[in-house]
Amino acid sequence: MATSPTTTPLRPDPTPLRHDFGLEELESLLARPLLDLLFEAQLVHRAHFPANAVQLSQLLSIKTGGCSEDCGYCPQASRYDTGVEREQTLAVDEVLARAKAAKEGGASRFCMGAAWRSPKDHELQPVLEMVKGVKALGLEACATLGMLSEAQAGALKEAGLDYYNHNLDTSPEHYGEIITTRTYQDRLDTLSHVRGAGMHVCSGGIVGLGESRRDRAGLLQALANQPEHPESVPINLLVKVGGTPLAQVDDLDPFELVRTIAVARLIMPKSYVRLSAGREQMSDELHALCFMAGANSIFWGAKLLTTPNPSGDRDQRLFQRLGLSPLVPGA
Ligand code: SAM
Ligand code: DTB
Ligand code: SF4
Protein backbone atom coordinates (compact mmCIF):
# COMPACT_ATOMS: atom_id res chain seq x y z
CA MET A 1 0.00 0.00 0.00
CA ALA A 2 1.37 3.42 -0.92
CA THR A 3 2.14 5.60 2.03
CA SER A 4 0.32 8.92 2.16
CA PRO A 5 2.56 11.99 1.87
CA THR A 6 3.49 13.36 5.23
CA THR A 7 2.27 16.84 6.14
CA THR A 8 4.91 17.27 8.86
CA PRO A 9 7.91 19.29 7.65
CA LEU A 10 11.12 17.27 7.90
CA ARG A 11 12.84 20.18 9.61
CA PRO A 12 10.25 22.22 11.48
CA ASP A 13 11.17 25.86 11.93
CA PRO A 14 12.65 26.01 15.44
CA THR A 15 11.32 29.52 16.01
CA PRO A 16 7.76 29.85 14.77
CA LEU A 17 6.81 33.49 14.46
CA ARG A 18 4.35 34.73 17.06
CA HIS A 19 1.57 37.28 16.66
CA ASP A 20 -0.01 36.99 20.10
CA PHE A 21 2.30 38.95 22.40
CA GLY A 22 0.78 40.31 25.59
CA LEU A 23 1.48 43.81 26.83
CA GLU A 24 2.73 42.63 30.25
CA GLU A 25 4.92 40.03 28.58
CA LEU A 26 6.63 42.69 26.44
CA GLU A 27 6.87 45.15 29.29
CA SER A 28 8.68 42.57 31.40
CA LEU A 29 10.96 41.67 28.48
CA LEU A 30 11.89 45.37 28.21
CA ALA A 31 12.67 45.34 31.95
CA ARG A 32 15.03 42.32 31.83
CA PRO A 33 18.65 42.86 32.91
CA LEU A 34 20.29 44.62 29.97
CA LEU A 35 23.04 42.05 29.53
CA ASP A 36 20.50 39.21 29.38
CA LEU A 37 18.59 41.09 26.71
CA LEU A 38 21.72 41.74 24.67
CA PHE A 39 22.78 38.10 24.92
CA GLU A 40 19.38 36.70 23.92
CA ALA A 41 19.01 39.23 21.11
CA GLN A 42 22.45 38.29 19.72
CA LEU A 43 21.54 34.60 19.71
CA VAL A 44 18.32 35.29 17.82
CA HIS A 45 20.06 37.70 15.47
CA ARG A 46 22.79 35.19 14.61
CA ALA A 47 20.22 32.45 13.98
CA HIS A 48 18.63 34.52 11.20
CA PHE A 49 21.15 36.99 9.83
CA PRO A 50 24.89 37.29 9.20
CA ALA A 51 26.43 38.43 12.47
CA ASN A 52 28.52 41.39 11.34
CA ALA A 53 26.62 42.86 8.42
CA VAL A 54 24.35 45.90 8.33
CA GLN A 55 21.99 46.84 5.50
CA LEU A 56 22.27 50.42 4.16
CA SER A 57 19.24 52.43 3.03
CA GLN A 58 19.55 55.95 1.67
CA LEU A 59 16.76 58.48 2.14
CA LEU A 60 15.75 61.34 -0.10
CA SER A 61 13.00 63.85 0.55
CA ILE A 62 11.26 64.09 -2.84
CA LYS A 63 8.65 66.56 -1.55
CA THR A 64 9.65 68.63 1.45
CA GLY A 65 7.59 70.64 3.93
CA GLY A 66 4.15 72.22 3.94
CA CYS A 67 2.42 69.15 5.38
CA SER A 68 -1.16 69.53 6.65
CA GLU A 69 -0.75 66.99 9.51
CA ASP A 70 0.02 67.79 13.15
CA CYS A 71 2.59 65.04 14.03
CA GLY A 72 4.16 66.61 17.13
CA TYR A 73 7.70 65.55 16.26
CA CYS A 74 7.79 66.61 12.65
CA PRO A 75 9.72 69.55 11.20
CA GLN A 76 7.69 69.31 7.98
CA ALA A 77 4.28 70.12 9.45
CA SER A 78 3.27 73.54 8.09
CA ARG A 79 1.65 74.54 11.38
CA TYR A 80 4.99 74.54 13.25
CA ASP A 81 7.59 77.23 12.71
CA THR A 82 10.67 75.07 12.15
CA GLY A 83 12.40 76.86 9.28
CA VAL A 84 11.58 74.04 6.83
CA GLU A 85 10.05 75.64 3.73
CA ARG A 86 7.43 74.05 1.49
CA GLU A 87 9.03 72.84 -1.76
CA GLN A 88 7.74 71.38 -5.02
CA THR A 89 8.12 67.70 -5.81
CA LEU A 90 11.60 67.05 -7.21
CA ALA A 91 11.93 66.26 -10.91
CA VAL A 92 12.21 62.56 -11.81
CA ASP A 93 15.68 63.07 -13.36
CA GLU A 94 17.02 64.72 -10.24
CA VAL A 95 15.72 61.91 -8.04
CA LEU A 96 17.31 59.31 -10.30
CA ALA A 97 20.64 61.15 -10.27
CA ARG A 98 20.51 61.05 -6.45
CA ALA A 99 19.61 57.36 -6.52
CA LYS A 100 22.58 56.61 -8.79
CA ALA A 101 24.88 58.47 -6.40
CA ALA A 102 23.37 56.52 -3.47
CA LYS A 103 24.13 53.25 -5.23
CA GLU A 104 27.69 54.36 -6.00
CA GLY A 105 28.05 55.34 -2.34
CA GLY A 106 27.18 51.79 -1.24
CA ALA A 107 23.44 51.90 -0.43
CA SER A 108 21.33 48.86 -1.38
CA ARG A 109 17.93 50.51 -0.90
CA PHE A 110 16.71 53.96 -1.91
CA CYS A 111 13.83 55.37 0.12
CA MET A 112 11.80 58.32 -1.19
CA GLY A 113 9.88 60.37 1.36
CA ALA A 114 7.15 62.95 0.78
CA ALA A 115 5.52 65.31 3.28
CA TRP A 116 1.98 64.36 2.34
CA ARG A 117 -0.98 63.31 4.46
CA SER A 118 -1.74 61.02 1.51
CA PRO A 119 -0.77 61.44 -2.14
CA LYS A 120 -3.31 62.72 -4.64
CA ASP A 121 -3.47 60.53 -7.72
CA HIS A 122 -1.81 63.18 -9.91
CA GLU A 123 0.98 63.48 -7.31
CA LEU A 124 1.58 59.74 -7.42
CA GLN A 125 2.26 59.67 -11.19
CA PRO A 126 5.84 61.05 -11.07
CA VAL A 127 6.58 58.82 -8.05
CA LEU A 128 5.71 55.78 -10.18
CA GLU A 129 8.32 56.94 -12.72
CA MET A 130 10.86 57.41 -9.92
CA VAL A 131 10.21 53.89 -8.64
CA LYS A 132 10.73 52.40 -12.11
CA GLY A 133 13.96 54.35 -12.52
CA VAL A 134 15.31 53.34 -9.10
CA LYS A 135 14.59 49.68 -9.87
CA ALA A 136 16.32 50.00 -13.24
CA LEU A 137 19.46 51.09 -11.38
CA GLY A 138 19.44 47.77 -9.50
CA LEU A 139 18.45 49.23 -6.14
CA GLU A 140 15.66 48.13 -3.85
CA ALA A 141 12.98 50.83 -3.88
CA CYS A 142 11.09 52.12 -0.86
CA ALA A 143 8.66 55.03 -0.51
CA THR A 144 6.94 56.80 2.36
CA LEU A 145 4.19 59.06 1.08
CA GLY A 146 1.55 59.00 3.82
CA MET A 147 -1.74 57.10 3.76
CA LEU A 148 -2.47 55.01 0.65
CA SER A 149 -5.69 53.67 -0.83
CA GLU A 150 -5.80 50.08 -2.09
CA ALA A 151 -5.59 51.31 -5.67
CA GLN A 152 -2.56 53.51 -4.95
CA ALA A 153 -0.78 50.62 -3.24
CA GLY A 154 -1.53 48.50 -6.31
CA ALA A 155 -0.08 51.15 -8.62
CA LEU A 156 3.13 51.39 -6.58
CA LYS A 157 3.50 47.59 -6.59
CA GLU A 158 2.93 47.56 -10.34
CA ALA A 159 5.70 50.15 -10.78
CA GLY A 160 8.06 47.81 -8.90
CA LEU A 161 8.12 49.25 -5.37
CA ASP A 162 9.65 46.71 -2.96
CA TYR A 163 8.91 48.34 0.41
CA TYR A 164 6.43 50.91 1.68
CA ASN A 165 7.30 52.71 4.93
CA HIS A 166 4.46 53.77 7.20
CA ASN A 167 5.17 53.92 10.92
CA LEU A 168 2.81 53.30 13.82
CA ASP A 169 5.05 55.76 15.70
CA THR A 170 3.99 54.90 19.29
CA SER A 171 1.49 52.84 21.31
CA PRO A 172 -2.25 53.16 20.60
CA GLU A 173 -2.61 54.71 24.09
CA HIS A 174 0.04 57.40 23.63
CA TYR A 175 -0.80 58.12 20.00
CA GLY A 176 -3.39 60.84 20.70
CA GLU A 177 -0.75 62.87 22.57
CA ILE A 178 1.37 63.02 19.40
CA ILE A 179 -0.99 63.15 16.40
CA THR A 180 -4.65 64.13 16.10
CA THR A 181 -5.12 64.51 12.34
CA ARG A 182 -5.18 60.77 11.57
CA THR A 183 -6.01 57.73 13.67
CA TYR A 184 -4.05 54.63 14.59
CA GLN A 185 -6.60 52.64 12.59
CA ASP A 186 -5.90 54.82 9.51
CA ARG A 187 -2.26 53.72 9.80
CA LEU A 188 -3.17 50.04 10.18
CA ASP A 189 -5.47 50.34 7.15
CA THR A 190 -2.63 51.70 5.00
CA LEU A 191 -0.37 48.87 6.15
CA SER A 192 -3.01 46.34 5.17
CA HIS A 193 -3.36 47.96 1.71
CA VAL A 194 0.42 47.72 1.29
CA ARG A 195 0.41 44.08 2.37
CA GLY A 196 -2.62 43.33 0.21
CA ALA A 197 -0.82 44.72 -2.84
CA GLY A 198 2.06 42.30 -2.21
CA MET A 199 4.72 44.79 -1.11
CA HIS A 200 7.06 44.40 1.85
CA VAL A 201 6.08 46.43 4.87
CA CYS A 202 8.49 48.82 6.58
CA SER A 203 6.90 49.96 9.82
CA GLY A 204 8.24 50.99 13.19
CA GLY A 205 8.12 53.97 15.47
CA ILE A 206 9.85 56.63 17.50
CA VAL A 207 11.19 56.44 21.04
CA GLY A 208 11.91 59.49 23.18
CA LEU A 209 8.52 61.16 22.59
CA GLY A 210 7.91 61.34 26.35
CA GLU A 211 6.25 57.90 26.28
CA SER A 212 6.47 55.32 29.07
CA ARG A 213 8.13 51.92 28.88
CA ARG A 214 4.63 50.45 28.72
CA ASP A 215 4.03 52.58 25.59
CA ARG A 216 7.18 51.17 24.02
CA ALA A 217 5.82 47.70 24.81
CA GLY A 218 2.50 48.76 23.22
CA LEU A 219 4.25 49.91 20.04
CA LEU A 220 6.18 46.64 19.78
CA GLN A 221 2.99 44.68 20.43
CA ALA A 222 1.10 46.56 17.71
CA LEU A 223 3.94 45.92 15.24
CA ALA A 224 4.42 42.22 15.97
CA ASN A 225 0.76 41.23 16.43
CA GLN A 226 -0.20 42.19 12.87
CA PRO A 227 -1.02 39.19 10.64
CA GLU A 228 2.60 39.32 9.36
CA HIS A 229 5.61 41.01 10.91
CA PRO A 230 6.86 44.06 8.99
CA GLU A 231 9.93 42.92 7.04
CA SER A 232 11.67 46.13 8.09
CA VAL A 233 11.23 47.81 11.50
CA PRO A 234 12.70 51.30 11.84
CA ILE A 235 13.30 52.38 15.42
CA ASN A 236 13.78 56.15 15.41
CA LEU A 237 15.09 58.14 18.34
CA LEU A 238 13.30 61.48 18.35
CA VAL A 239 15.29 64.22 16.61
CA LYS A 240 14.21 67.26 18.57
CA VAL A 241 13.53 70.09 16.15
CA GLY A 242 13.00 73.67 17.38
CA GLY A 243 9.45 74.86 16.79
CA THR A 244 7.84 71.41 17.10
CA PRO A 245 5.73 70.65 20.19
CA LEU A 246 8.26 67.97 21.25
CA ALA A 247 11.34 70.19 20.99
CA GLN A 248 11.70 70.40 24.79
CA VAL A 249 10.81 66.85 25.80
CA ASP A 250 13.19 65.21 28.31
CA ASP A 251 15.98 63.07 26.88
CA LEU A 252 15.31 59.33 26.90
CA ASP A 253 17.80 57.12 28.74
CA PRO A 254 19.76 55.70 25.76
CA PHE A 255 19.59 52.19 27.25
CA GLU A 256 15.81 52.35 26.67
CA LEU A 257 16.54 52.65 22.95
CA VAL A 258 18.84 49.62 23.20
CA ARG A 259 16.19 47.65 25.10
CA THR A 260 13.53 48.55 22.51
CA ILE A 261 15.79 47.32 19.69
CA ALA A 262 16.60 44.11 21.56
CA VAL A 263 12.93 43.29 22.15
CA ALA A 264 12.10 44.11 18.51
CA ARG A 265 14.83 41.61 17.50
CA LEU A 266 13.51 38.95 19.91
CA ILE A 267 9.86 39.16 18.85
CA MET A 268 10.38 39.79 15.10
CA PRO A 269 13.42 37.56 14.55
CA LYS A 270 13.37 37.54 10.74
CA SER A 271 12.82 41.28 10.26
CA TYR A 272 15.46 43.87 9.55
CA VAL A 273 15.56 46.18 12.58
CA ARG A 274 16.75 49.63 11.55
CA LEU A 275 18.57 51.98 13.89
CA SER A 276 16.99 55.00 12.23
CA ALA A 277 16.73 58.72 13.03
CA GLY A 278 18.77 60.09 15.93
CA ARG A 279 22.18 58.57 15.08
CA GLU A 280 23.84 61.96 14.58
CA GLN A 281 23.99 62.48 18.36
CA MET A 282 24.94 58.89 19.25
CA SER A 283 28.45 57.80 20.21
CA ASP A 284 30.16 54.90 18.44
CA GLU A 285 29.74 52.97 21.70
CA LEU A 286 25.96 53.44 21.71
CA HIS A 287 25.86 52.40 18.05
CA ALA A 288 27.76 49.23 19.01
CA LEU A 289 25.23 48.41 21.74
CA CYS A 290 22.36 48.91 19.29
CA PHE A 291 24.01 46.49 16.80
CA MET A 292 24.65 44.07 19.66
CA ALA A 293 20.92 44.33 20.44
CA GLY A 294 20.15 43.13 16.91
CA ALA A 295 19.86 46.27 14.80
CA ASN A 296 21.06 45.32 11.31
CA SER A 297 20.08 48.25 9.13
CA ILE A 298 20.76 52.00 9.13
CA PHE A 299 20.09 55.09 7.07
CA TRP A 300 23.27 55.89 5.18
CA GLY A 301 24.22 59.36 3.97
CA ALA A 302 24.63 62.74 5.60
CA LYS A 303 20.93 63.71 5.56
CA LEU A 304 17.70 62.02 6.63
CA LEU A 305 14.72 63.92 5.18
CA THR A 306 15.39 67.41 6.55
CA THR A 307 17.78 66.77 9.47
CA PRO A 308 21.42 65.63 9.59
CA ASN A 309 22.64 62.02 9.73
CA PRO A 310 26.26 60.87 10.21
CA SER A 311 28.42 61.41 7.11
CA GLY A 312 29.54 58.46 5.00
CA ASP A 313 33.08 59.03 6.30
CA ARG A 314 32.00 58.81 9.92
CA ASP A 315 29.95 55.67 9.26
CA GLN A 316 32.82 54.09 7.33
CA ARG A 317 35.11 54.67 10.31
CA LEU A 318 32.42 53.21 12.60
CA PHE A 319 32.13 50.09 10.41
CA GLN A 320 35.92 49.73 10.44
CA ARG A 321 36.14 50.10 14.23
CA LEU A 322 33.41 47.50 14.73
CA GLY A 323 34.41 45.11 11.92
CA LEU A 324 31.05 45.54 10.17
CA SER A 325 30.36 45.29 6.47
CA PRO A 326 27.37 46.31 4.32
CA LEU A 327 24.69 43.63 3.96
CA VAL A 328 23.24 43.40 0.47
CA PRO A 329 19.91 41.50 0.63
CA GLY A 330 19.79 38.57 -1.77
CA ALA A 331 23.48 38.87 -2.72
N1 SAM B 1 4.46 62.02 5.48
C1 SAM B 1 4.59 60.62 5.49
C2 SAM B 1 4.05 60.00 6.76
O1 SAM B 1 3.99 60.64 7.78
O2 SAM B 1 3.69 58.83 6.69
C3 SAM B 1 6.01 60.13 5.27
C4 SAM B 1 7.20 60.84 5.88
S1 SAM B 1 7.30 60.91 7.65
C5 SAM B 1 8.53 62.11 7.86
C6 SAM B 1 8.00 59.34 8.09
C7 SAM B 1 8.31 59.06 9.53
O3 SAM B 1 9.47 59.76 9.92
C8 SAM B 1 7.30 59.44 10.59
O4 SAM B 1 6.23 58.54 10.68
C9 SAM B 1 8.16 59.37 11.84
O5 SAM B 1 8.15 58.07 12.38
C10 SAM B 1 9.55 59.73 11.33
N2 SAM B 1 9.98 61.06 11.83
C11 SAM B 1 9.56 62.26 11.38
N3 SAM B 1 10.13 63.25 12.08
C12 SAM B 1 10.93 62.68 13.01
C13 SAM B 1 11.78 63.18 14.05
N4 SAM B 1 11.88 64.48 14.28
N5 SAM B 1 12.47 62.30 14.80
C14 SAM B 1 12.35 60.97 14.57
N6 SAM B 1 11.55 60.43 13.61
C15 SAM B 1 10.84 61.28 12.85
C1 DTB C 1 11.67 56.34 9.31
O1 DTB C 1 11.22 55.52 10.12
N1 DTB C 1 12.51 57.32 9.61
C2 DTB C 1 12.82 58.11 8.44
C3 DTB C 1 12.06 57.37 7.32
N2 DTB C 1 11.36 56.34 8.02
C4 DTB C 1 11.22 58.10 6.39
C5 DTB C 1 12.53 59.55 8.58
C6 DTB C 1 13.25 60.21 9.74
C7 DTB C 1 12.97 61.65 9.66
C8 DTB C 1 13.73 62.45 10.68
C9 DTB C 1 13.42 63.90 10.62
C10 DTB C 1 13.79 64.58 9.34
O2 DTB C 1 14.92 64.40 8.81
O3 DTB C 1 12.97 65.35 8.81
FE1 SF4 D 1 3.35 65.24 7.54
FE2 SF4 D 1 4.54 62.85 7.66
FE3 SF4 D 1 5.53 64.96 9.01
FE4 SF4 D 1 3.27 63.84 9.83
S1 SF4 D 1 5.30 62.86 9.75
S2 SF4 D 1 3.65 66.06 9.60
S3 SF4 D 1 2.33 63.26 7.88
S4 SF4 D 1 5.41 64.74 6.81
XYZ file of C-alpha atoms and ligand atoms in Angstrom:
381
model
C 0.000 0.000 0.000
C 1.368 3.422 -0.924
C 2.137 5.602 2.028
C 0.321 8.921 2.157
C 2.555 11.989 1.875
C 3.494 13.364 5.227
C 2.268 16.839 6.143
C 4.909 17.267 8.857
C 7.906 19.291 7.650
C 11.117 17.271 7.895
C 12.841 20.185 9.615
C 10.250 22.219 11.480
C 11.173 25.864 11.932
C 12.655 26.012 15.441
C 11.319 29.521 16.006
C 7.756 29.845 14.767
C 6.806 33.491 14.456
C 4.347 34.727 17.062
C 1.572 37.282 16.664
C -0.009 36.987 20.100
C 2.298 38.946 22.396
C 0.783 40.305 25.588
C 1.483 43.814 26.829
C 2.734 42.632 30.248
C 4.922 40.033 28.577
C 6.627 42.689 26.438
C 6.874 45.152 29.292
C 8.677 42.566 31.402
C 10.962 41.675 28.479
C 11.889 45.367 28.213
C 12.666 45.340 31.946
C 15.033 42.316 31.825
C 18.654 42.861 32.909
C 20.290 44.619 29.972
C 23.037 42.045 29.527
C 20.501 39.208 29.383
C 18.586 41.092 26.715
C 21.718 41.739 24.670
C 22.784 38.095 24.925
C 19.380 36.699 23.921
C 19.013 39.227 21.115
C 22.454 38.290 19.718
C 21.542 34.596 19.713
C 18.318 35.294 17.820
C 20.061 37.697 15.472
C 22.792 35.191 14.614
C 20.219 32.451 13.980
C 18.635 34.517 11.201
C 21.153 36.988 9.831
C 24.893 37.286 9.197
C 26.433 38.425 12.470
C 28.519 41.389 11.341
C 26.618 42.860 8.425
C 24.351 45.898 8.332
C 21.989 46.835 5.499
C 22.268 50.421 4.162
C 19.243 52.432 3.026
C 19.552 55.954 1.673
C 16.762 58.484 2.144
C 15.754 61.344 -0.103
C 12.999 63.848 0.548
C 11.261 64.095 -2.838
C 8.648 66.559 -1.551
C 9.649 68.630 1.447
C 7.589 70.639 3.934
C 4.154 72.220 3.942
C 2.422 69.151 5.377
C -1.158 69.531 6.649
C -0.751 66.986 9.507
C 0.021 67.786 13.149
C 2.587 65.042 14.028
C 4.156 66.606 17.129
C 7.704 65.549 16.263
C 7.790 66.607 12.649
C 9.720 69.554 11.203
C 7.691 69.315 7.976
C 4.275 70.117 9.448
C 3.271 73.540 8.087
C 1.645 74.537 11.376
C 4.995 74.542 13.250
C 7.588 77.235 12.706
C 10.668 75.066 12.150
C 12.404 76.861 9.285
C 11.581 74.044 6.826
C 10.051 75.643 3.731
C 7.429 74.053 1.491
C 9.029 72.837 -1.756
C 7.741 71.384 -5.022
C 8.124 67.700 -5.808
C 11.597 67.052 -7.210
C 11.931 66.256 -10.913
C 12.212 62.564 -11.807
C 15.679 63.074 -13.363
C 17.018 64.717 -10.241
C 15.723 61.908 -8.037
C 17.314 59.308 -10.304
C 20.642 61.153 -10.266
C 20.510 61.046 -6.452
C 19.606 57.361 -6.522
C 22.577 56.614 -8.791
C 24.878 58.474 -6.400
C 23.368 56.522 -3.467
C 24.131 53.249 -5.231
C 27.690 54.362 -5.996
C 28.052 55.338 -2.344
C 27.176 51.792 -1.238
C 23.445 51.897 -0.427
C 21.327 48.858 -1.385
C 17.929 50.509 -0.895
C 16.708 53.965 -1.914
C 13.827 55.374 0.118
C 11.804 58.320 -1.189
C 9.876 60.371 1.362
C 7.149 62.947 0.784
C 5.522 65.306 3.284
C 1.984 64.358 2.337
C -0.979 63.307 4.456
C -1.744 61.023 1.513
C -0.770 61.445 -2.139
C -3.312 62.725 -4.641
C -3.471 60.528 -7.718
C -1.806 63.175 -9.911
C 0.982 63.482 -7.313
C 1.584 59.743 -7.421
C 2.262 59.671 -11.186
C 5.843 61.050 -11.066
C 6.581 58.825 -8.047
C 5.709 55.781 -10.179
C 8.322 56.935 -12.721
C 10.861 57.408 -9.919
C 10.210 53.888 -8.643
C 10.728 52.399 -12.110
C 13.965 54.351 -12.522
C 15.308 53.338 -9.105
C 14.587 49.679 -9.871
C 16.319 49.996 -13.245
C 19.464 51.091 -11.381
C 19.443 47.767 -9.499
C 18.450 49.235 -6.143
C 15.661 48.130 -3.849
C 12.980 50.828 -3.882
C 11.092 52.115 -0.862
C 8.664 55.029 -0.513
C 6.941 56.796 2.356
C 4.189 59.064 1.078
C 1.553 58.996 3.823
C -1.738 57.098 3.758
C -2.468 55.011 0.653
C -5.687 53.669 -0.826
C -5.800 50.085 -2.089
C -5.592 51.314 -5.674
C -2.557 53.506 -4.946
C -0.781 50.621 -3.237
C -1.526 48.496 -6.311
C -0.076 51.147 -8.624
C 3.132 51.388 -6.585
C 3.497 47.591 -6.591
C 2.932 47.557 -10.339
C 5.702 50.148 -10.779
C 8.060 47.813 -8.899
C 8.121 49.249 -5.374
C 9.653 46.711 -2.964
C 8.907 48.343 0.408
C 6.431 50.908 1.683
C 7.298 52.714 4.926
C 4.465 53.768 7.195
C 5.172 53.922 10.915
C 2.809 53.304 13.816
C 5.052 55.763 15.703
C 3.992 54.901 19.291
C 1.491 52.844 21.315
C -2.246 53.162 20.596
C -2.611 54.710 24.091
C 0.045 57.403 23.631
C -0.801 58.124 19.999
C -3.389 60.843 20.695
C -0.747 62.873 22.569
C 1.370 63.022 19.399
C -0.987 63.149 16.400
C -4.651 64.131 16.102
C -5.124 64.508 12.339
C -5.181 60.774 11.573
C -6.008 57.725 13.674
C -4.052 54.628 14.589
C -6.597 52.640 12.592
C -5.896 54.820 9.512
C -2.262 53.718 9.798
C -3.167 50.038 10.182
C -5.468 50.338 7.145
C -2.625 51.704 5.003
C -0.372 48.868 6.154
C -3.010 46.345 5.175
C -3.364 47.958 1.712
C 0.421 47.724 1.293
C 0.407 44.080 2.369
C -2.622 43.329 0.209
C -0.825 44.722 -2.841
C 2.062 42.302 -2.211
C 4.718 44.792 -1.108
C 7.055 44.395 1.846
C 6.079 46.429 4.872
C 8.491 48.820 6.580
C 6.903 49.960 9.824
C 8.242 50.988 13.186
C 8.120 53.967 15.471
C 9.849 56.629 17.503
C 11.194 56.443 21.043
C 11.906 59.493 23.179
C 8.524 61.157 22.587
C 7.907 61.340 26.347
C 6.249 57.901 26.284
C 6.466 55.320 29.074
C 8.132 51.922 28.881
C 4.630 50.453 28.718
C 4.026 52.577 25.595
C 7.183 51.172 24.023
C 5.817 47.699 24.812
C 2.499 48.760 23.224
C 4.245 49.911 20.037
C 6.178 46.635 19.783
C 2.994 44.680 20.432
C 1.102 46.565 17.708
C 3.939 45.920 15.242
C 4.419 42.216 15.968
C 0.762 41.226 16.429
C -0.197 42.192 12.870
C -1.016 39.195 10.635
C 2.603 39.324 9.363
C 5.606 41.014 10.908
C 6.856 44.056 8.991
C 9.932 42.921 7.042
C 11.665 46.131 8.094
C 11.230 47.807 11.495
C 12.704 51.300 11.842
C 13.300 52.384 15.420
C 13.780 56.150 15.409
C 15.095 58.138 18.341
C 13.297 61.482 18.349
C 15.290 64.216 16.608
C 14.214 67.265 18.572
C 13.533 70.090 16.152
C 13.000 73.668 17.383
C 9.450 74.863 16.789
C 7.838 71.408 17.103
C 5.730 70.649 20.195
C 8.257 67.972 21.247
C 11.344 70.186 20.994
C 11.701 70.400 24.792
C 10.807 66.851 25.797
C 13.194 65.212 28.311
C 15.982 63.068 26.875
C 15.307 59.331 26.898
C 17.800 57.118 28.745
C 19.762 55.701 25.755
C 19.585 52.194 27.251
C 15.805 52.352 26.673
C 16.543 52.650 22.950
C 18.840 49.621 23.202
C 16.192 47.655 25.105
C 13.534 48.546 22.507
C 15.788 47.321 19.691
C 16.599 44.107 21.562
C 12.928 43.287 22.146
C 12.101 44.106 18.508
C 14.828 41.612 17.503
C 13.510 38.954 19.911
C 9.861 39.164 18.851
C 10.380 39.793 15.099
C 13.421 37.560 14.549
C 13.367 37.545 10.739
C 12.818 41.283 10.260
C 15.459 43.873 9.552
C 15.556 46.176 12.583
C 16.754 49.626 11.551
C 18.568 51.976 13.892
C 16.990 55.002 12.227
C 16.732 58.718 13.031
C 18.770 60.085 15.930
C 22.177 58.568 15.084
C 23.845 61.955 14.585
C 23.992 62.482 18.363
C 24.942 58.885 19.246
C 28.450 57.798 20.208
C 30.157 54.905 18.436
C 29.740 52.973 21.697
C 25.959 53.444 21.711
C 25.858 52.395 18.051
C 27.758 49.231 19.014
C 25.235 48.408 21.744
C 22.356 48.906 19.291
C 24.006 46.493 16.802
C 24.650 44.070 19.663
C 20.922 44.326 20.445
C 20.147 43.135 16.912
C 19.860 46.274 14.804
C 21.061 45.325 11.313
C 20.084 48.249 9.134
C 20.760 51.998 9.131
C 20.087 55.093 7.071
C 23.268 55.894 5.184
C 24.224 59.359 3.965
C 24.625 62.743 5.599
C 20.929 63.707 5.556
C 17.702 62.022 6.633
C 14.720 63.919 5.184
C 15.393 67.412 6.548
C 17.777 66.766 9.470
C 21.425 65.626 9.591
C 22.636 62.024 9.735
C 26.261 60.874 10.205
C 28.423 61.408 7.106
C 29.543 58.464 4.998
C 33.084 59.029 6.298
C 31.996 58.807 9.918
C 29.954 55.671 9.265
C 32.821 54.088 7.334
C 35.109 54.665 10.310
C 32.422 53.211 12.597
C 32.129 50.090 10.406
C 35.923 49.735 10.444
C 36.140 50.104 14.226
C 33.406 47.505 14.734
C 34.410 45.112 11.925
C 31.052 45.539 10.174
C 30.355 45.291 6.468
C 27.366 46.312 4.320
C 24.693 43.625 3.960
C 23.236 43.398 0.467
C 19.909 41.501 0.632
C 19.793 38.569 -1.772
C 23.482 38.874 -2.719
N 4.458 62.021 5.475
C 4.592 60.625 5.491
C 4.053 60.001 6.764
O 3.991 60.640 7.783
O 3.691 58.832 6.692
C 6.007 60.129 5.269
C 7.196 60.844 5.880
S 7.298 60.910 7.645
C 8.529 62.113 7.859
C 8.005 59.344 8.093
C 8.306 59.060 9.526
O 9.471 59.757 9.920
C 7.301 59.436 10.595
O 6.233 58.537 10.682
C 8.156 59.371 11.843
O 8.146 58.068 12.383
C 9.548 59.731 11.328
N 9.976 61.061 11.830
C 9.556 62.257 11.380
N 10.125 63.250 12.079
C 10.925 62.679 13.008
C 11.775 63.179 14.048
N 11.878 64.483 14.282
N 12.466 62.298 14.802
C 12.348 60.970 14.573
N 11.553 60.435 13.609
C 10.841 61.280 12.846
C 11.665 56.342 9.305
O 11.215 55.517 10.122
N 12.512 57.316 9.606
C 12.816 58.115 8.438
C 12.063 57.369 7.322
N 11.359 56.338 8.016
C 11.222 58.099 6.392
C 12.526 59.547 8.578
C 13.245 60.209 9.742
C 12.972 61.653 9.658
C 13.731 62.450 10.679
C 13.418 63.900 10.617
C 13.792 64.583 9.338
O 14.919 64.399 8.815
O 12.966 65.351 8.809
Fe 3.346 65.243 7.542
Fe 4.540 62.848 7.662
Fe 5.528 64.959 9.011
Fe 3.266 63.840 9.832
S 5.300 62.856 9.751
S 3.645 66.062 9.603
S 2.334 63.262 7.875
S 5.408 64.741 6.813
